[in-house]
Backbone as a chain_set.jsonl record, in Angstrom:
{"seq": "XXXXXXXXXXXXXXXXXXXXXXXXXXXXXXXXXXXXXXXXXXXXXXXXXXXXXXXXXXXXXXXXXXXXXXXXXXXXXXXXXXXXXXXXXXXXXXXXX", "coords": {"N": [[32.677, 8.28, -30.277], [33.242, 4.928, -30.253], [30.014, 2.78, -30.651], [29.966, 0.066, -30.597], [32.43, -0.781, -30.267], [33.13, -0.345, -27.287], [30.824, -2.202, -26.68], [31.986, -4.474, -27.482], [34.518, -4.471, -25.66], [33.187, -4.304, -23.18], [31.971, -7.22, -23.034], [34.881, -8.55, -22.781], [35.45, -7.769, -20.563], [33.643, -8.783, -18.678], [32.766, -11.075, -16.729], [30.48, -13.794, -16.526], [28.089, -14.52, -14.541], [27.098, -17.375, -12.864], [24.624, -17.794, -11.914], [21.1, -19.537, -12.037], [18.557, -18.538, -14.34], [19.195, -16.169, -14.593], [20.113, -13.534, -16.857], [22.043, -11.506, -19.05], [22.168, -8.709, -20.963], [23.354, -7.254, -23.068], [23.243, -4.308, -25.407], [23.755, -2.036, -28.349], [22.344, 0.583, -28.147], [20.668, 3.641, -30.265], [22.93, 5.767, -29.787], [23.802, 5.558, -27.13], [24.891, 2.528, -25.16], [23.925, 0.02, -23.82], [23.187, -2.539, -20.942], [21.063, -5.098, -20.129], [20.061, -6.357, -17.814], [18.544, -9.198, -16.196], [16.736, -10.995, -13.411], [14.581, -14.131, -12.766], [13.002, -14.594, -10.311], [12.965, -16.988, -7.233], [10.144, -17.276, -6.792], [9.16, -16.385, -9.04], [9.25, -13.543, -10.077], [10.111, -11.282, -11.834], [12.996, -9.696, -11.564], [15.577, -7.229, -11.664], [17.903, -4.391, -13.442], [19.027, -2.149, -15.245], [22.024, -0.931, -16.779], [23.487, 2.291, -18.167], [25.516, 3.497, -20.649], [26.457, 6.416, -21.625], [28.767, 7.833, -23.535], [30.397, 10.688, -24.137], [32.651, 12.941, -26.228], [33.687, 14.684, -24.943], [34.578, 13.886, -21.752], [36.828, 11.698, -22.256], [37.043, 9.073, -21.915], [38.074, 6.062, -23.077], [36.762, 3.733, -25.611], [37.27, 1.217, -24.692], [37.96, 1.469, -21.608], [35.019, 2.764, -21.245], [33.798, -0.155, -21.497], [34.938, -1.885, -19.821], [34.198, -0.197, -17.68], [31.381, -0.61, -17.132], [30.837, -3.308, -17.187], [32.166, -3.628, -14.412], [29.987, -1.869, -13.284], [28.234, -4.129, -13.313], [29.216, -6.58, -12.168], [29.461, -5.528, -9.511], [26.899, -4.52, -8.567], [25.275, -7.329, -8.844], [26.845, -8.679, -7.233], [25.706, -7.684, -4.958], [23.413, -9.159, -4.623], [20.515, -8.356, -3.772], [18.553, -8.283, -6.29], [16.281, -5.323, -7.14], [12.998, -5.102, -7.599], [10.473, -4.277, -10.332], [9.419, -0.857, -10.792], [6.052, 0.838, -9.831], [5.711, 1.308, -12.654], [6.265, -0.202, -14.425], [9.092, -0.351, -14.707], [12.713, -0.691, -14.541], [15.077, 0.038, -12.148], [17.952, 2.38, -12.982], [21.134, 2.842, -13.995], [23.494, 5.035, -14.596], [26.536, 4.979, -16.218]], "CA": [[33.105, 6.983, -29.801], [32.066, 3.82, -31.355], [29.236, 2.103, -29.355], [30.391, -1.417, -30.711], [33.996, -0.998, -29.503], [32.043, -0.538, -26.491], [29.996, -3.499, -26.46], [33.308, -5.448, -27.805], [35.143, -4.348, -23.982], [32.656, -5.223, -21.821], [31.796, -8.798, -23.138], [35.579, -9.262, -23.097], [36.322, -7.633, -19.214], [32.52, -8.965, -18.309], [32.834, -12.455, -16.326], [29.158, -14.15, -16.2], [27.548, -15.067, -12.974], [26.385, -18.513, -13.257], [23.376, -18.333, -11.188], [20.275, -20.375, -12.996], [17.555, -17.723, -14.253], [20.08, -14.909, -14.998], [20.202, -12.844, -18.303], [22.457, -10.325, -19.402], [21.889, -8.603, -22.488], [24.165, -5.743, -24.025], [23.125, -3.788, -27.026], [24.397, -1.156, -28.804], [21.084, 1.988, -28.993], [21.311, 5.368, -30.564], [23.665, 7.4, -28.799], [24.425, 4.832, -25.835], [25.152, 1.142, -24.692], [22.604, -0.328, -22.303], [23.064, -3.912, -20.404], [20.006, -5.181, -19.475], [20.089, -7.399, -16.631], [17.056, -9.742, -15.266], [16.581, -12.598, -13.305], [13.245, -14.863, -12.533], [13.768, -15.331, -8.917], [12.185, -18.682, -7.146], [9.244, -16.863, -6.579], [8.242, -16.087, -10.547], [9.269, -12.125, -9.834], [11.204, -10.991, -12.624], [13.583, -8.484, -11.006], [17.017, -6.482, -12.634], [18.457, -3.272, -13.42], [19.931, -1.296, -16.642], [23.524, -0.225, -17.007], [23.442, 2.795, -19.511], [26.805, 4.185, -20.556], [26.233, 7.316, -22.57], [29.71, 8.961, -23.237], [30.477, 12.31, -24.901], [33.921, 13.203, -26.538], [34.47, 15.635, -24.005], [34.83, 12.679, -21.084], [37.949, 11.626, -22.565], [37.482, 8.435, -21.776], [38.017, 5.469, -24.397], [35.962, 2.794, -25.5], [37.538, 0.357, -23.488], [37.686, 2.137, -20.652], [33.632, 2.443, -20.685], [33.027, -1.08, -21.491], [35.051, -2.016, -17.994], [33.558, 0.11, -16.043], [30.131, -1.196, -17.459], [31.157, -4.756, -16.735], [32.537, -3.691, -13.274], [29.053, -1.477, -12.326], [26.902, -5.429, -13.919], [29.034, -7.123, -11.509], [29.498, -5.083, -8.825], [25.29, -4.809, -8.424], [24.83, -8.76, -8.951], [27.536, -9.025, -5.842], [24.572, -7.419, -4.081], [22.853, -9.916, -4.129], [18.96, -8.522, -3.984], [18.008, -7.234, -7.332], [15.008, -4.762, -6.814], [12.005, -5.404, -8.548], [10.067, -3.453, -11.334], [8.224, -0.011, -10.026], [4.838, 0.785, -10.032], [5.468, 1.723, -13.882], [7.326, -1.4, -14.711], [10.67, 0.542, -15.157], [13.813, -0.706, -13.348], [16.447, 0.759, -12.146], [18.775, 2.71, -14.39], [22.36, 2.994, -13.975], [23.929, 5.71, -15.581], [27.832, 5.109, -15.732]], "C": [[32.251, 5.905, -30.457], [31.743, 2.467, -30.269], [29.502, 0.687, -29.682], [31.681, -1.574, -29.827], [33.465, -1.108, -27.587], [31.754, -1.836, -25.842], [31.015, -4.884, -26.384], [34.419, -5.568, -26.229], [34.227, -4.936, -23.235], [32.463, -6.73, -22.007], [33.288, -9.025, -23.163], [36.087, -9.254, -21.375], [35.086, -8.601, -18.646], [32.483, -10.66, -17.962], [31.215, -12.968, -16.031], [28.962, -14.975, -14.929], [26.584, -16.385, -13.388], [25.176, -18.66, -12.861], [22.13, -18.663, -12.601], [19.28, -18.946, -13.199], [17.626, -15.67, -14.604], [20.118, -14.391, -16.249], [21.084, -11.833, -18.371], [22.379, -9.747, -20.633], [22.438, -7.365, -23.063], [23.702, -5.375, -25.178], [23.742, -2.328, -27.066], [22.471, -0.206, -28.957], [21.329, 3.161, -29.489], [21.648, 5.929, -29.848], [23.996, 6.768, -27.701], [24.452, 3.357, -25.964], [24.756, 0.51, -23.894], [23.226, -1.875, -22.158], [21.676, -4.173, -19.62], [20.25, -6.54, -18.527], [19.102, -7.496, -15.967], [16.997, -11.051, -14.76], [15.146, -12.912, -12.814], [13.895, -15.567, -11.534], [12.419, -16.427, -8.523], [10.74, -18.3, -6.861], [8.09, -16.451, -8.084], [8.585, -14.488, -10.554], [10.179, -11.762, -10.9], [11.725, -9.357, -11.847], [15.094, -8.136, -11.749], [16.897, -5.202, -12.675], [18.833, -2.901, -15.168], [21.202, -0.594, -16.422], [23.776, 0.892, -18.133], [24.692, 3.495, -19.508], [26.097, 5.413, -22.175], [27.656, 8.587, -22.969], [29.464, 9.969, -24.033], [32.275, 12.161, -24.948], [34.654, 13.653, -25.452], [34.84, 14.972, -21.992], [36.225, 12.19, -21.315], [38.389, 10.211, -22.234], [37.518, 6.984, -23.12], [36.764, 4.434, -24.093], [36.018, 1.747, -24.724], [37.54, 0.284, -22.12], [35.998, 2.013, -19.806], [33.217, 1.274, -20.944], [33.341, -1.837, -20.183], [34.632, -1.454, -17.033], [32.111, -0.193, -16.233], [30.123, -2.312, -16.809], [31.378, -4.465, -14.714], [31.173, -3.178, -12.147], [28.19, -2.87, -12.322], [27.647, -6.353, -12.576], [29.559, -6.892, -10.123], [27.541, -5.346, -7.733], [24.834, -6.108, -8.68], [25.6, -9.476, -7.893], [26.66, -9.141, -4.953], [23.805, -8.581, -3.587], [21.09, -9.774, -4.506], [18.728, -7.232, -5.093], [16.742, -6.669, -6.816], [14.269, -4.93, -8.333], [11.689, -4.346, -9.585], [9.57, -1.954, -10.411], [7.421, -0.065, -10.7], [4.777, 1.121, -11.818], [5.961, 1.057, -14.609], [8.526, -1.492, -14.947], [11.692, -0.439, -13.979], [14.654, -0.244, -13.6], [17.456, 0.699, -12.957], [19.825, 3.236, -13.68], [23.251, 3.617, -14.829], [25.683, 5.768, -15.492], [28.382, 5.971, -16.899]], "O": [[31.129, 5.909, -30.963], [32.404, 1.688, -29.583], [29.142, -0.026, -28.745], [31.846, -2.357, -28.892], [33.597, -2.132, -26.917], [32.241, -2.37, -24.846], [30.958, -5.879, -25.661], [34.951, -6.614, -25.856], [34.426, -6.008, -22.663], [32.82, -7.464, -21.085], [33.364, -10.095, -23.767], [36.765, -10.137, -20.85], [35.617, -9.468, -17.952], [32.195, -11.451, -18.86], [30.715, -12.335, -15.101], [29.642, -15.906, -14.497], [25.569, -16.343, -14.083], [24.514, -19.583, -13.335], [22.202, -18.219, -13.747], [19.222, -18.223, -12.204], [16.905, -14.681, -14.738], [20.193, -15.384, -16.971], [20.83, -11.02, -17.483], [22.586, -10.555, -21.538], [21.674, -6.515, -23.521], [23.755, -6.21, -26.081], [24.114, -1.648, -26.11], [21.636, -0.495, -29.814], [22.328, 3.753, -29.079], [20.957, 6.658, -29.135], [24.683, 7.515, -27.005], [23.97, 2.929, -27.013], [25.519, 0.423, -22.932], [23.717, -2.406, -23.155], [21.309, -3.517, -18.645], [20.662, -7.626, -18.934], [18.592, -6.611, -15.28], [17.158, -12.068, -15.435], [14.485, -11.942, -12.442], [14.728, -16.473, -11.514], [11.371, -16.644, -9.131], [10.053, -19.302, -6.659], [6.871, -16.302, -8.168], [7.842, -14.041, -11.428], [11.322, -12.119, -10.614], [11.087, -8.32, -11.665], [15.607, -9.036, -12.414], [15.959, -4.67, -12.083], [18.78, -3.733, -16.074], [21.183, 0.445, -15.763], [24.317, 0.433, -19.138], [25.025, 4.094, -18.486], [25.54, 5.162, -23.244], [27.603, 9.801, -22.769], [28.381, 10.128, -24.597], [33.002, 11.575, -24.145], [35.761, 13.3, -25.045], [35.311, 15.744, -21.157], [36.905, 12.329, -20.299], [39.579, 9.896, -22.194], [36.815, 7.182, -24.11], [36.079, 4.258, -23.085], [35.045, 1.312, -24.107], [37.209, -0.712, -21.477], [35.671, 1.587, -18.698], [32.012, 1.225, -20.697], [32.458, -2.347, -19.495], [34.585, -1.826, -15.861], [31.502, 0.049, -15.19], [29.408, -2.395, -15.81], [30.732, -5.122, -13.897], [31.011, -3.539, -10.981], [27.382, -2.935, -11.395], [26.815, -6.9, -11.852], [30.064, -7.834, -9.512], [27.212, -6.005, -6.746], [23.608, -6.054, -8.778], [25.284, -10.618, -7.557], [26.52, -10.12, -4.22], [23.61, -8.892, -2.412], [20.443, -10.577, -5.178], [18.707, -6.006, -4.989], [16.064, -7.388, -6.082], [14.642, -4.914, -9.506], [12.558, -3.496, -9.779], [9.371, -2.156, -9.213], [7.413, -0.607, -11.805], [3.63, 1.171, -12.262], [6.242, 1.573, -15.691], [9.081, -2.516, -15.346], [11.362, -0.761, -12.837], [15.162, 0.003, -14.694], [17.921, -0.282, -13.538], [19.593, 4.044, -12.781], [23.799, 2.984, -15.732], [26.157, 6.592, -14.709], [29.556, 6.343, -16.893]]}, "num_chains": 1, "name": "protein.A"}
């Protein structure tokens, strides 16, 4: 599967949340498609998540396919409301769709 086609679906199903302090950031990495999502809440806390889509042939699903349901897990989890912060290892939460 080609991780651009990919990247090319979700920025097209992917509606941005206006809030001030927000980032989203899609890239294409070896072998998967990460969204990084962070915001700098009023407090100075940088808090967000990772969206990683890693398909395999044998999934069957298309490129388009995983860039909507990428888009749908980024704003599904920003519905939420309270991003969780970093852990003790500065990692945040990873979202494997």
């Amino acid at each position: 599967m080609n991780l651009s086609d990919v990247q090319t679906a979700f920025q097209s199903a992917y509606r941005p949340d206006p809030r001030d302090g927000l980032t989203v950031t899609p890239q294409v990495n070896a072998g998967d498609f990460t969204v990084q999502v962070r915001y700098l809440d009023a407090d100075g806390e940088l808090r967000g998540f990772d969206v990683v889509a890693q398909p395999t042939p044998s999934e069957g699903r298309s490129a388009p396919e995983v860039g909507l349901n990428v888009a749908e897990v980024v704003a599904r989890e920003l519905a939420y409301g309270q991003l969780s912060a970093a852990d003790e290892e500065g990692q945040f939460k990873r979202i494997v769709v």
